mmCIF file of C-alpha atoms in Angstrom:
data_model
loop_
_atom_site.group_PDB
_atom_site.id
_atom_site.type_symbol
_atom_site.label_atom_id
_atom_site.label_comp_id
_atom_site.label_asym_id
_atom_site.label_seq_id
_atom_site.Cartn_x
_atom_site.Cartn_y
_atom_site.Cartn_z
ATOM 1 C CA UNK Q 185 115.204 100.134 112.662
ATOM 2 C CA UNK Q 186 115.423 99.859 109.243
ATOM 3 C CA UNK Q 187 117.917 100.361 105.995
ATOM 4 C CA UNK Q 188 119.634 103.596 107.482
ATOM 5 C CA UNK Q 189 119.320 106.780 105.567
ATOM 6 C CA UNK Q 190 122.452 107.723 103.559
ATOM 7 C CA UNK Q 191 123.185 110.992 101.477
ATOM 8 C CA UNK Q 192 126.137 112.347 99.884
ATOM 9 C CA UNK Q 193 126.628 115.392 97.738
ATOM 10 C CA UNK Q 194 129.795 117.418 97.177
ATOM 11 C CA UNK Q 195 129.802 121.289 97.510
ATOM 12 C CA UNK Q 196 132.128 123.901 96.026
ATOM 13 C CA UNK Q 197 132.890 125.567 99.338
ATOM 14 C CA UNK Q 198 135.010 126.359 102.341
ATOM 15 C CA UNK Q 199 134.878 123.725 105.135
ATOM 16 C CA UNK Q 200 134.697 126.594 107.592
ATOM 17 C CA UNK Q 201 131.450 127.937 105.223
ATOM 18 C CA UNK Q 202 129.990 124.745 104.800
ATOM 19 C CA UNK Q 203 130.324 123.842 108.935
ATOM 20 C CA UNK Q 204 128.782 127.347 109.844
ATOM 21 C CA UNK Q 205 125.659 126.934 107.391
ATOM 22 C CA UNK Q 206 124.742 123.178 108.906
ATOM 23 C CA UNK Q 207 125.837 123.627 112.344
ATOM 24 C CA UNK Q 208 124.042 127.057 113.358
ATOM 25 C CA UNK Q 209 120.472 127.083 113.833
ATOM 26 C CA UNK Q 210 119.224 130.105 111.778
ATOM 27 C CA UNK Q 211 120.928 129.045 108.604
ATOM 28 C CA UNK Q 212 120.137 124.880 108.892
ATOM 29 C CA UNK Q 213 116.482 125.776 109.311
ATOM 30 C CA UNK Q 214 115.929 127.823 106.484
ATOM 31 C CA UNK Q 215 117.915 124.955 103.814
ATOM 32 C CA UNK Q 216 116.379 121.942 105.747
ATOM 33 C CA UNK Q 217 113.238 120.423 104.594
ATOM 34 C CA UNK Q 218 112.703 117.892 107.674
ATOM 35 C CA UNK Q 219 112.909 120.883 110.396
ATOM 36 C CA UNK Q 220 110.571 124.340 110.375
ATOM 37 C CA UNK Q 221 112.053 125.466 113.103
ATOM 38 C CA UNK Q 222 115.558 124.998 115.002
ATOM 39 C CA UNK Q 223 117.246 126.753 118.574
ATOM 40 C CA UNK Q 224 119.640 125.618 121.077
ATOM 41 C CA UNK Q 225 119.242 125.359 123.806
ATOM 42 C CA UNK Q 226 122.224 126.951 126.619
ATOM 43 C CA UNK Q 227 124.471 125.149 127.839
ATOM 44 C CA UNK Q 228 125.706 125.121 131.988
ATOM 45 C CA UNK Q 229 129.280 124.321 131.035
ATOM 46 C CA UNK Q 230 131.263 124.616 127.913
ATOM 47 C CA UNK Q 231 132.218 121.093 127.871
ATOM 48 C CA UNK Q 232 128.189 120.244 127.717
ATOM 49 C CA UNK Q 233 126.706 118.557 124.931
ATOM 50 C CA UNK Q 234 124.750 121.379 122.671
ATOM 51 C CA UNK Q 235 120.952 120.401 123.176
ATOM 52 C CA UNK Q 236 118.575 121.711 120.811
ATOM 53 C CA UNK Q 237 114.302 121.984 120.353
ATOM 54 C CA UNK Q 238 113.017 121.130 116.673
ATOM 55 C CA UNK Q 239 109.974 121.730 115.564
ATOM 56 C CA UNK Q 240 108.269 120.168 112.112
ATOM 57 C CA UNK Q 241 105.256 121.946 110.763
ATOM 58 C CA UNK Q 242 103.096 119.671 108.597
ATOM 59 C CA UNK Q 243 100.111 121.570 107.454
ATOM 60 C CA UNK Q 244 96.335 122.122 108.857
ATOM 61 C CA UNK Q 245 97.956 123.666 112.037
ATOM 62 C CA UNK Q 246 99.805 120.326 113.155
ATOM 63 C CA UNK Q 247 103.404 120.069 114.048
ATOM 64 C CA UNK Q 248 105.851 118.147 115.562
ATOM 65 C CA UNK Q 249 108.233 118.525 118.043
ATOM 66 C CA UNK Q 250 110.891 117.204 119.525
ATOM 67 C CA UNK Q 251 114.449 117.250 120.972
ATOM 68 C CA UNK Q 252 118.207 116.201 120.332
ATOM 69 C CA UNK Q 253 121.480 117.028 121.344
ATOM 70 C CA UNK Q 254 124.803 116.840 119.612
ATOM 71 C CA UNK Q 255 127.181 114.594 121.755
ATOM 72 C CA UNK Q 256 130.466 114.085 119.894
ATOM 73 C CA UNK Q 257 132.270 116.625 117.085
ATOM 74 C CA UNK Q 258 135.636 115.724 116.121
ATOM 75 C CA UNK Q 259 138.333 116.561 113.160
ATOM 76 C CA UNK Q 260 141.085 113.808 111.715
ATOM 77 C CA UNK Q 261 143.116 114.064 109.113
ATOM 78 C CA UNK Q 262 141.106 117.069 108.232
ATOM 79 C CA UNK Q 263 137.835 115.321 108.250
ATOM 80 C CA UNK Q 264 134.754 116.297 110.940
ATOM 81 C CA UNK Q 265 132.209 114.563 112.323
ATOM 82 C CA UNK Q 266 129.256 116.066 113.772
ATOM 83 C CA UNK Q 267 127.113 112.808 115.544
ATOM 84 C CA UNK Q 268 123.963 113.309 117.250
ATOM 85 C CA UNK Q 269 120.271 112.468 118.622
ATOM 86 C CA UNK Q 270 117.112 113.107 118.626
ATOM 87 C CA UNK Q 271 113.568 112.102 119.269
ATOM 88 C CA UNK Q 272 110.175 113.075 120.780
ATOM 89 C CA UNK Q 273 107.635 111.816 123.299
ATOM 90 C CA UNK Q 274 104.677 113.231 120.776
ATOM 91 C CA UNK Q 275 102.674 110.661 119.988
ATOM 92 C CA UNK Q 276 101.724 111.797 116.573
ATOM 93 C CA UNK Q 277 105.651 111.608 115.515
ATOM 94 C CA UNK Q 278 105.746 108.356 113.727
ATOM 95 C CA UNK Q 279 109.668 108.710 114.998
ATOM 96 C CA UNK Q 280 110.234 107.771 118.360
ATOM 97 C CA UNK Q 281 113.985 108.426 118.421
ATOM 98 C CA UNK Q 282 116.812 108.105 116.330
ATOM 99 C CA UNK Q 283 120.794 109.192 116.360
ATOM 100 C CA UNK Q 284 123.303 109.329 112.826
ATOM 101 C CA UNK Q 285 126.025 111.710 111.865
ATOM 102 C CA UNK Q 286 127.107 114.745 109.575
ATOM 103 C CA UNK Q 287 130.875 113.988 107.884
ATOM 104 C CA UNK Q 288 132.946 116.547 105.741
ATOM 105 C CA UNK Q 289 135.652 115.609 104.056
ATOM 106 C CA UNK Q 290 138.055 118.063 102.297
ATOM 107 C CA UNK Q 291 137.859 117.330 98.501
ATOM 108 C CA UNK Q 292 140.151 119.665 96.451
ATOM 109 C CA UNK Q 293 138.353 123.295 96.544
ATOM 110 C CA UNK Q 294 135.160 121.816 98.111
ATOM 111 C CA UNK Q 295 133.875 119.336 100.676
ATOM 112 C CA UNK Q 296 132.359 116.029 100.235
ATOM 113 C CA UNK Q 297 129.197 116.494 102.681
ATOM 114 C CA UNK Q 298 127.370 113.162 103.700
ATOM 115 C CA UNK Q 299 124.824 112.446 106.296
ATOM 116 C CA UNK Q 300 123.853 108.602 107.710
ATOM 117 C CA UNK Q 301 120.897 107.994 110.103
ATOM 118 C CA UNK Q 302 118.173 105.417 111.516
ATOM 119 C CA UNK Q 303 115.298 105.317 113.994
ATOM 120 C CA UNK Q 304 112.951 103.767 116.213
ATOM 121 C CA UNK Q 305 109.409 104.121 115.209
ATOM 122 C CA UNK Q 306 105.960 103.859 116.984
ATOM 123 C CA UNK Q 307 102.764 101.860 116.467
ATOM 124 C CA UNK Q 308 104.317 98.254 116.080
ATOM 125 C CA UNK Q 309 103.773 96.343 112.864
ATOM 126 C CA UNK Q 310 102.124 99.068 111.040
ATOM 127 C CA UNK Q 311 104.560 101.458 111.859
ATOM 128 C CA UNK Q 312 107.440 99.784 110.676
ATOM 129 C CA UNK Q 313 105.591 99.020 107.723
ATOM 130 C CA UNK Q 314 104.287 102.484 107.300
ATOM 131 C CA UNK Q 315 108.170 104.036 107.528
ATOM 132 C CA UNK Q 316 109.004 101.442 104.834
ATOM 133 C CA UNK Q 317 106.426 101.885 102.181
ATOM 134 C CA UNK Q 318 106.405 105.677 102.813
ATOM 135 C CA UNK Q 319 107.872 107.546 105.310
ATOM 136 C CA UNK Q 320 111.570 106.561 105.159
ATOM 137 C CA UNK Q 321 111.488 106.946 101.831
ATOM 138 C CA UNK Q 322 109.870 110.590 102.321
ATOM 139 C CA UNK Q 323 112.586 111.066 104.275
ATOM 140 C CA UNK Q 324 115.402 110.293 102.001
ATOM 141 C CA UNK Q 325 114.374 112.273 99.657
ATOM 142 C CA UNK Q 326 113.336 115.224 101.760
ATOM 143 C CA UNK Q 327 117.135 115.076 102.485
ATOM 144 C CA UNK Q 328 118.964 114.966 99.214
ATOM 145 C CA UNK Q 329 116.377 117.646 98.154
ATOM 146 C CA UNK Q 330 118.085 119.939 101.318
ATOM 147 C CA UNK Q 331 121.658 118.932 100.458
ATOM 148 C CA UNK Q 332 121.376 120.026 96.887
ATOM 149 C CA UNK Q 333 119.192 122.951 97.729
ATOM 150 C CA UNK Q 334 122.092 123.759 100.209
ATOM 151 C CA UNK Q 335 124.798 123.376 97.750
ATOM 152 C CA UNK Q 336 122.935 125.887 95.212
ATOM 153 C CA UNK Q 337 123.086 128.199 97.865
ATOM 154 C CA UNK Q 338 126.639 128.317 98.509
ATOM 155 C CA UNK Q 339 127.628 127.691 95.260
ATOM 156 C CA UNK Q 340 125.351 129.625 93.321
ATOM 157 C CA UNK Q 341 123.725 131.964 95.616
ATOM 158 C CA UNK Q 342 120.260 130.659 95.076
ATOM 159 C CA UNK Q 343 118.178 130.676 98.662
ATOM 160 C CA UNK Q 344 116.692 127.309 99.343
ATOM 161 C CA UNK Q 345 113.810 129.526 99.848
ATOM 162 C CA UNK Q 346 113.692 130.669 96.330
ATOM 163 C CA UNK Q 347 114.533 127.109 94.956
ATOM 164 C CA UNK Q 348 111.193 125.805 97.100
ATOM 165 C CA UNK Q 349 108.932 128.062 94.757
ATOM 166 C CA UNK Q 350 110.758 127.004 91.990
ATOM 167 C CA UNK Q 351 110.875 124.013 92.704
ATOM 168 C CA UNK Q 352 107.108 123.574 93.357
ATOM 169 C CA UNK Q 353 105.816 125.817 90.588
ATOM 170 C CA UNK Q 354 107.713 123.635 88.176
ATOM 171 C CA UNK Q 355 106.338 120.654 89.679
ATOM 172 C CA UNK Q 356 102.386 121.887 89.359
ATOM 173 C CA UNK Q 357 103.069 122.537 85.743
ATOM 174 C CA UNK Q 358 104.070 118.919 85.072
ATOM 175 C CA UNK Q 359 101.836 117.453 87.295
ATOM 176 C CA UNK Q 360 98.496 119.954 85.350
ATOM 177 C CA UNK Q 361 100.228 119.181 81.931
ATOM 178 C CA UNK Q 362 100.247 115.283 82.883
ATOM 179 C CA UNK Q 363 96.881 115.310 84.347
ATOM 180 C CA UNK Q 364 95.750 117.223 81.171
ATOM 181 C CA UNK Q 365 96.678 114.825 78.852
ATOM 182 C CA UNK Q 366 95.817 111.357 80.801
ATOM 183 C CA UNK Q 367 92.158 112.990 80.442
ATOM 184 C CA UNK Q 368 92.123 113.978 77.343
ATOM 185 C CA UNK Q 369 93.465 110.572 76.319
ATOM 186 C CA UNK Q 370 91.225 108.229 78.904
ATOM 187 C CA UNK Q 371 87.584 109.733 78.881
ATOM 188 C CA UNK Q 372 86.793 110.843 75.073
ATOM 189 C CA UNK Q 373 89.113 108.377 73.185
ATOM 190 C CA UNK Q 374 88.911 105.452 75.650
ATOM 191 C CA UNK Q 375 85.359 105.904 77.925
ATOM 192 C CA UNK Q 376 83.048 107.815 75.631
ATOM 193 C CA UNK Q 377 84.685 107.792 72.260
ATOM 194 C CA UNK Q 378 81.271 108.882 70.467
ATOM 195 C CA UNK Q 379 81.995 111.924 72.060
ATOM 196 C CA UNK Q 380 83.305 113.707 69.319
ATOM 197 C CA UNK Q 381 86.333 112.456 68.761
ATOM 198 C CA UNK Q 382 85.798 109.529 66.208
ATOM 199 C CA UNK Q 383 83.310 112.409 64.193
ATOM 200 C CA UNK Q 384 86.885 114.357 63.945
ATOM 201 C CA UNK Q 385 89.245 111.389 62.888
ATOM 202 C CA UNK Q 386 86.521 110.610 60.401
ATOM 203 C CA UNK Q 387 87.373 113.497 58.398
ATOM 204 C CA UNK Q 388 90.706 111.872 57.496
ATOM 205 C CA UNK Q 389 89.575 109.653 54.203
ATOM 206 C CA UNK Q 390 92.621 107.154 54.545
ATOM 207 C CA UNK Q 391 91.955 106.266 57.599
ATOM 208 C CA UNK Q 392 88.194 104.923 56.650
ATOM 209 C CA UNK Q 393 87.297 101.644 58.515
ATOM 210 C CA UNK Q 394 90.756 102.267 61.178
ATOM 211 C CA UNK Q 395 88.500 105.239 63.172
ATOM 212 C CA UNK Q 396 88.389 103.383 66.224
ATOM 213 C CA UNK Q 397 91.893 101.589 66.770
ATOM 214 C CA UNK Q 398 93.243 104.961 65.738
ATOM 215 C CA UNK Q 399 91.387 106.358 68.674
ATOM 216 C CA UNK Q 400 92.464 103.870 71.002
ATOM 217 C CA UNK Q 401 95.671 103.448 69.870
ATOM 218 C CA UNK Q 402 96.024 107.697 70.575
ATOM 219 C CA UNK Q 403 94.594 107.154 73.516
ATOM 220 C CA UNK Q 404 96.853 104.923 75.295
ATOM 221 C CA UNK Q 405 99.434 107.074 73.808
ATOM 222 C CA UNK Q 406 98.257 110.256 75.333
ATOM 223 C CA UNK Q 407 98.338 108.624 78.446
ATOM 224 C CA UNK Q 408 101.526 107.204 77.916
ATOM 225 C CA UNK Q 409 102.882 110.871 77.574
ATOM 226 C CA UNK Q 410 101.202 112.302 80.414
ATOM 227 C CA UNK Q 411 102.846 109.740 82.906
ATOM 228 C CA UNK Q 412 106.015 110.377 80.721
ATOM 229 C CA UNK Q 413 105.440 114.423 81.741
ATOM 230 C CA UNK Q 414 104.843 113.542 85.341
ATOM 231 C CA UNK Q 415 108.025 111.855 85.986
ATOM 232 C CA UNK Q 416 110.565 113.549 83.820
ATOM 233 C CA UNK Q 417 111.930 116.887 84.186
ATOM 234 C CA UNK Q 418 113.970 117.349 81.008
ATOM 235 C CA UNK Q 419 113.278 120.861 78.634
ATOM 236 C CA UNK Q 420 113.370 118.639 75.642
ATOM 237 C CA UNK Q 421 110.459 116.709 76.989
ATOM 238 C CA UNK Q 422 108.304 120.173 77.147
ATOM 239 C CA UNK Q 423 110.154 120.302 73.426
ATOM 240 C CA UNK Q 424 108.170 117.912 71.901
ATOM 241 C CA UNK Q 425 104.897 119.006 74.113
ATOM 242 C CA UNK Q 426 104.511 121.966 72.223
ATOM 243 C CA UNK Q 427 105.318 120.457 68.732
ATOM 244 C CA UNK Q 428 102.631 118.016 68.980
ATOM 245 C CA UNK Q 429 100.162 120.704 70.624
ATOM 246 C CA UNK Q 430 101.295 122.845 67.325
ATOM 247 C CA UNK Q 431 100.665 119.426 65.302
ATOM 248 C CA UNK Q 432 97.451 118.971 66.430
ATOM 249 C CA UNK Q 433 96.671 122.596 66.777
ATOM 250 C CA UNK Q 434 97.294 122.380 62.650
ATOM 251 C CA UNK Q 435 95.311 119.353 62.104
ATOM 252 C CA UNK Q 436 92.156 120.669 63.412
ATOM 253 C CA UNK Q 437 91.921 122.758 59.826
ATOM 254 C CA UNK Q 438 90.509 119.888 58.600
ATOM 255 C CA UNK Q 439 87.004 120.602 60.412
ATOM 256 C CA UNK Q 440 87.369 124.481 60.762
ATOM 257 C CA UNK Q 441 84.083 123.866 62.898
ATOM 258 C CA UNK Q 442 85.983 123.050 66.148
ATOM 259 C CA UNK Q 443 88.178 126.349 66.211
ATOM 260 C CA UNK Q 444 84.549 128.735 66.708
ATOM 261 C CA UNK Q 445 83.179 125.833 68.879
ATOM 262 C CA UNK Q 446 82.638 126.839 72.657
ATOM 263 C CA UNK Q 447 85.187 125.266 74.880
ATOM 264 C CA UNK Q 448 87.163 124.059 71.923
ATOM 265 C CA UNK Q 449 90.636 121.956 71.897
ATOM 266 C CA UNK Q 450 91.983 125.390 70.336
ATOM 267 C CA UNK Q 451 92.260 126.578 73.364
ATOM 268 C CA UNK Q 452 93.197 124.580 76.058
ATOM 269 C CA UNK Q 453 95.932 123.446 73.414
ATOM 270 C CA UNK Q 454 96.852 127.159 73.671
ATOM 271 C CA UNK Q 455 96.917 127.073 77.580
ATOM 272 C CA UNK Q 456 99.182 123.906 77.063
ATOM 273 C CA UNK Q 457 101.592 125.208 75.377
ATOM 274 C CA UNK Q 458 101.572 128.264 77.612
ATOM 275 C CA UNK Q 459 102.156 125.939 80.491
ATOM 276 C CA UNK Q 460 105.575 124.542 78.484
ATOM 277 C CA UNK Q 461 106.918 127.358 77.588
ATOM 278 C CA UNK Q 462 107.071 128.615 81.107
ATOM 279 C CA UNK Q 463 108.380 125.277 82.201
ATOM 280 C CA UNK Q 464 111.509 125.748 79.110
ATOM 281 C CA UNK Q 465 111.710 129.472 79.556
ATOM 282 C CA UNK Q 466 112.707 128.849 83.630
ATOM 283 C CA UNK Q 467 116.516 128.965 83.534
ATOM 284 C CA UNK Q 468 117.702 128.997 87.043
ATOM 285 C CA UNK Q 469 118.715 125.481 88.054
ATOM 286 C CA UNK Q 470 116.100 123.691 90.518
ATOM 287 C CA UNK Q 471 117.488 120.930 93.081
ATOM 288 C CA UNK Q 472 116.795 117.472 92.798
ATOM 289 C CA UNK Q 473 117.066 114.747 95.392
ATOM 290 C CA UNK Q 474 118.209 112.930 91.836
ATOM 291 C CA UNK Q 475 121.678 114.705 92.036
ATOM 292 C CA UNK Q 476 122.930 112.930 95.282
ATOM 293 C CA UNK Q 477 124.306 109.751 95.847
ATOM 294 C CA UNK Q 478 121.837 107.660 98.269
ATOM 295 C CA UNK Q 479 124.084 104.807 98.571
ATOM 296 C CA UNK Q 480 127.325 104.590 100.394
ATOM 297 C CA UNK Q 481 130.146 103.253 98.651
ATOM 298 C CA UNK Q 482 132.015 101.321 101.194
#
């Protein structure tokens, strides 16, 4: 095993509301990222520990199932437990088998919801080092994503299933935007900066004999921005995008040739700033593994 998976979040919500959201099968599934699918199984006695099936999809028609079983629930001093585990004889499930808990603690007018748990994995060596480097990780995340997507749904009303989209259409824009300007800033300022490029900083007299270090100095800072794009999330950030797109938009009237060129900056500047202003215009809040706490404090 490794360092155990912790999560903690607080949610605006009756105990009672929060229990029956995690604990029944139909509503965990559709607010959990790790699990596609969830059912219980019955039980012979009332007294029995409540087995369940899971069921993971991961894309190109593969999935992965397994089974666990809930074998202890209990309330003191207000607080519940919920302790379980799981595992699965597939092969492909880098998981062998695992166990952790579910606590919620009374807070005021909400509940402090954490989760804690650790597994066995498969394929020796490079397994364990696999989980470390990736997976668990992965998993963490996948996680605090579900426990703030869940808490946006009671508290807001916002289905986890709504906050997915979101979520990734918010992400592509970034991750186009970044891509877009790492390019721009790499191959014609840094790899073939005869391209064109230099021809257009030329046009700027005081900047004679400085063409090239200005090019490569813009360069590494396009990149620099594009990375910066990719791993913030902040409006402001898409802010500034479309200032400098409307900077540079404004600079090109110094060689009015490039705005009737074919496939010219004009435009995918335009598509840019399109691309922002979606990204600023989106109001509803998104969740974010970011707003958990991953560590716990005692």
């Amino acid at each position: 095993m490794g360092e155990k998976v912790y999560v903690e979040t607080r949610i605006e919500a009756p105990i009672e509301t929060l229990w029956e959201y995690t604990q029944s099968p139909h509503l965990h599934q559709q607010w959990d990222l790790r699990f596609s699918e969830i059912s219980y199984l019955p039980k012979e006695k009332e007294e029995d520990r409540q087995r369940f099936l899971y069921r993971t999809v991961i894309g190109f028609g593969i999935s992965i199932a397994g089974e666990g079983e809930s074998y202890g629930t209990r309330e003191r001093d207000g607080i519940r437990t919920s302790t379980l585990k799981f595992g699965t004889d597939q092969r492909l499930s880098l998981i062998r088998e695992g166990s952790g808990f579910w606590r919620y603690v009374p807070d005021g007018e909400g509940v402090v919801f954490l989760t804690q748990y650790d597994y066995h994995t498969r394929f020796g060596g490079a397994g364990r080092l696999l989980d470390r480097l990736v997976f668990r990780p992965l998993m963490g995340w996948a996680t605090a994503w579900s426990f703030d997507a869940l808490k946006l749904w009671l508290e807001k009303g916002i289905h986890p299933a709504s906050s997915l989209y979101r979520f990734i259409r918010m992400l592509l824009i970034r991750v186009v935007l970044a891509l877009l300007w790492m390019y721009q800033g790499l191959v014609p300022k840094l790899l073939v900066p005869d391209s064109g490029e230099m021809e257009l900083i030329s046009q700027f007299s005081f900047l004679a004999g400085y063409e090239r270090a200005m090019l490569t100095g813009m360069g590494i800072a396009e990149i620099v921005f594009g990375l910066w794009l990719l791993c913030c999330r902040g409006r402001k950030l898409h802010y500034l995008n479309l200032a400098l797109l409307a900077g540079l938009l404004l600079s090109g009237l110094a060689s009015p040739a490039i705005y009737v060129a074919p496939f010219n900056p004009v435009t995918l500047n335009l598509a840019m700033m399109a691309l922002s202003a979606l990204y600023v215009l989106e109001r509803e809040p998104t969740p974010s593994a970011k707003h958990c706490i991953r560590k716990p404090k005692n």
